[in-house]
Coordinates of C-alpha atoms in Angstrom, one line a residue:
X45 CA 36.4 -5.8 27.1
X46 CA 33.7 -4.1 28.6
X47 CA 32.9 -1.5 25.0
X48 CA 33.4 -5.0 22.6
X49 CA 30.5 -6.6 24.8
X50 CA 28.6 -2.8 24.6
X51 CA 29.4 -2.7 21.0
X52 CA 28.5 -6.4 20.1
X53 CA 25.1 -5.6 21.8
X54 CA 24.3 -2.7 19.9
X55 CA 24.9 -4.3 16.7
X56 CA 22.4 -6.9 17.8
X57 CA 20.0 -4.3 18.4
X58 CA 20.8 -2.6 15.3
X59 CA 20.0 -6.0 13.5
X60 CA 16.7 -6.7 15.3
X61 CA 15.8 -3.3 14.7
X62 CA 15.9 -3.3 10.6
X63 CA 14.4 -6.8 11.0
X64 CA 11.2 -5.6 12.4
X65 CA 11.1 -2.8 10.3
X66 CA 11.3 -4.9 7.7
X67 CA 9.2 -7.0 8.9
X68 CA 6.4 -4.0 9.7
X69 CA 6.7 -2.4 6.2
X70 CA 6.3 -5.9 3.9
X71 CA 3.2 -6.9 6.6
X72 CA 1.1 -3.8 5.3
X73 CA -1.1 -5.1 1.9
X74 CA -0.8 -3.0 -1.3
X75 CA -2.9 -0.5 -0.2
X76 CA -2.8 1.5 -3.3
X77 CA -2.8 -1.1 -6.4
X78 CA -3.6 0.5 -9.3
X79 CA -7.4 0.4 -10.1
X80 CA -9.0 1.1 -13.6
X81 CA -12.1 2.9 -12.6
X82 CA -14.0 1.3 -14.7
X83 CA -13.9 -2.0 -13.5
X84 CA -14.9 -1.5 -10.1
X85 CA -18.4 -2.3 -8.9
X86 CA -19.5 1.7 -8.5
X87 CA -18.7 1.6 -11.7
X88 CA -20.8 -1.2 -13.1
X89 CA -24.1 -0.7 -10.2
X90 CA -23.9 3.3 -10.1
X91 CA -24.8 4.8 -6.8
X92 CA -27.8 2.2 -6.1
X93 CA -26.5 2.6 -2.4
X94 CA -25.3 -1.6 -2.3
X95 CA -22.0 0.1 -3.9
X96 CA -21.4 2.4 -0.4
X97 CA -22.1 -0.6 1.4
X98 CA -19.9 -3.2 -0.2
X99 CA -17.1 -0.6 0.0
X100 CA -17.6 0.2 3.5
X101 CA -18.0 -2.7 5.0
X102 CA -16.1 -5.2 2.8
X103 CA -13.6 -3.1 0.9
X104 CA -10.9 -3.2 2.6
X105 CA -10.7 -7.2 2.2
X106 CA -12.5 -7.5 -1.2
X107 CA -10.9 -4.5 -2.9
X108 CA -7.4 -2.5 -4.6
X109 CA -7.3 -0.6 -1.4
X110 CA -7.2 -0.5 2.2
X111 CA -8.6 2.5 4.4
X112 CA -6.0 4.7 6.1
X113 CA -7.8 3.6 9.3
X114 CA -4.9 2.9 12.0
X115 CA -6.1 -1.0 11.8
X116 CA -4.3 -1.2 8.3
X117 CA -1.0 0.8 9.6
X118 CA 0.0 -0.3 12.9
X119 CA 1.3 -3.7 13.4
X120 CA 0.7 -6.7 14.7
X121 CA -2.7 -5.1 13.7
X122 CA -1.9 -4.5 9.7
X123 CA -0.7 -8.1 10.0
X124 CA -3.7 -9.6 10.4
X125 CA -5.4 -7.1 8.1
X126 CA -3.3 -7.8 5.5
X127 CA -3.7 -11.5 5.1
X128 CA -7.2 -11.2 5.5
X129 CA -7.3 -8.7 2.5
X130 CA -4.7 -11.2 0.7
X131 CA -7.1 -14.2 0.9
X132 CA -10.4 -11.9 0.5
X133 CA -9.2 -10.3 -2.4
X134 CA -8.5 -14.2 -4.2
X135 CA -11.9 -14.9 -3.4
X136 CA -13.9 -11.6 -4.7
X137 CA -12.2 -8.2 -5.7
X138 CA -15.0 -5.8 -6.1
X139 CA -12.2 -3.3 -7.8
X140 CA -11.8 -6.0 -10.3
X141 CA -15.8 -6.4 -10.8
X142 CA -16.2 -6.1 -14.5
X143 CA -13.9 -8.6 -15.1
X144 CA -16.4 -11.2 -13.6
X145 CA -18.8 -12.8 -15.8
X146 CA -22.3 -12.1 -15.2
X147 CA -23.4 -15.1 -14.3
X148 CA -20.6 -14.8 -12.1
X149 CA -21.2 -11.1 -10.7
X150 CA -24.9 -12.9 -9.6
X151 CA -23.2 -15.8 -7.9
X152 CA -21.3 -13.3 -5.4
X153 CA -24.0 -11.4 -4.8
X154 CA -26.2 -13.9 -3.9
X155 CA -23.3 -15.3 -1.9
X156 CA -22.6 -11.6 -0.3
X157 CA -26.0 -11.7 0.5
X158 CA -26.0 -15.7 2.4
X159 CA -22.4 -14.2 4.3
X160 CA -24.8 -11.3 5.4
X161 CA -27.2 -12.8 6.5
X162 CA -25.5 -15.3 8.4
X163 CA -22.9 -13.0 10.2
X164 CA -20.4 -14.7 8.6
X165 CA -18.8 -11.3 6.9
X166 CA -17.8 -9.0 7.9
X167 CA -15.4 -11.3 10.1
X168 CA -15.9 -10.5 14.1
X169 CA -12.2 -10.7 14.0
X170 CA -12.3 -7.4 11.5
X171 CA -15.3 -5.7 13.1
X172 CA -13.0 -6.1 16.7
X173 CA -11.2 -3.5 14.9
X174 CA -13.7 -1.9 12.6
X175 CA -16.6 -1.5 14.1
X176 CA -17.8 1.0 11.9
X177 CA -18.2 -1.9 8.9
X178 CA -20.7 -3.5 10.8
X179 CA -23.6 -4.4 8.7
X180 CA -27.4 -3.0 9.9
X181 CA -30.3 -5.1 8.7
X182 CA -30.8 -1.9 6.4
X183 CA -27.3 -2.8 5.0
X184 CA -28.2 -6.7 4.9
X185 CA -31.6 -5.7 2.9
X186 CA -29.6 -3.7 0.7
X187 CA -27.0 -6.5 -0.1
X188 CA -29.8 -8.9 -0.8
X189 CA -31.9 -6.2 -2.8
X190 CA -35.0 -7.9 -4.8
X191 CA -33.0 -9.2 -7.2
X192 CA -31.0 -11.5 -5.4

């Protein structure tokens, strides 16, 4: 009686087992989508410098990809990351930046720039994690450059 309860048990743990795995490994955004080069927003601004900042500080949320930084690997941690890159990526995907009109390109800039300036991006919640993307005012003057 004693080995059925054992085995009964381990089974159990078996089954938890592949659902957290399974839960870990469909958590983790598509960290590699495929990208035309082209399209994405070094592409389109060249090295003006607002391309190292946007992708520094926002691309892991507003782009195809997602740093290898342990943030975007371990979980609860990739979790959170990855619905935060699910909903930034709906609202601007600067892979995806020649797709944009220009009007449209102007309008998220000039948006970028007010969500700089205000501390509302990057999120505290994703600068808990990654500090590094922290904006300087440097950064902030960059974003909002003299054309927007």
């Amino acid at each position: 009686m004693k080995t059925a309860n054992s085995l009964k048990w381990a089974g159990v743990a078996l089954g938890a087992f592949v659902l957290v795995l399974g839960a870990v490994r469909s958590g983790r955004p598509d960290a590699n989508r495929s990208t035309d080069p082209t399209h994405t927003v070094q592409a389109q601004l060249g090295s003006s410098g607002l391309d190292s900042v946007l992708i520094r500080s926002c691309g892991d949320c507003h782009s195809n990809t997602m740093s290898s930084h342990w943030s975007a690997t371990v979980p609860p941690v990739s979790w959170i990351m990855a619905r935060g890159a699910r909903e930034g990526r709906k609202t601007l995907n600067f892979a995806e930046w020649s797709t944009y009109s220009p009007d449209r390109q102007r309008a998220l800039l000039l948006a970028s720039c007010a969500d700089a300036k205000g501390g509302k991006m990057p999120m505290a919640a994703y600068l808990r994690f990654r500090p590094d993307a922290k904006l300087s005012p440097r950064d902030v003057e960059t974003i909002c450059g003299p054309s927007r």
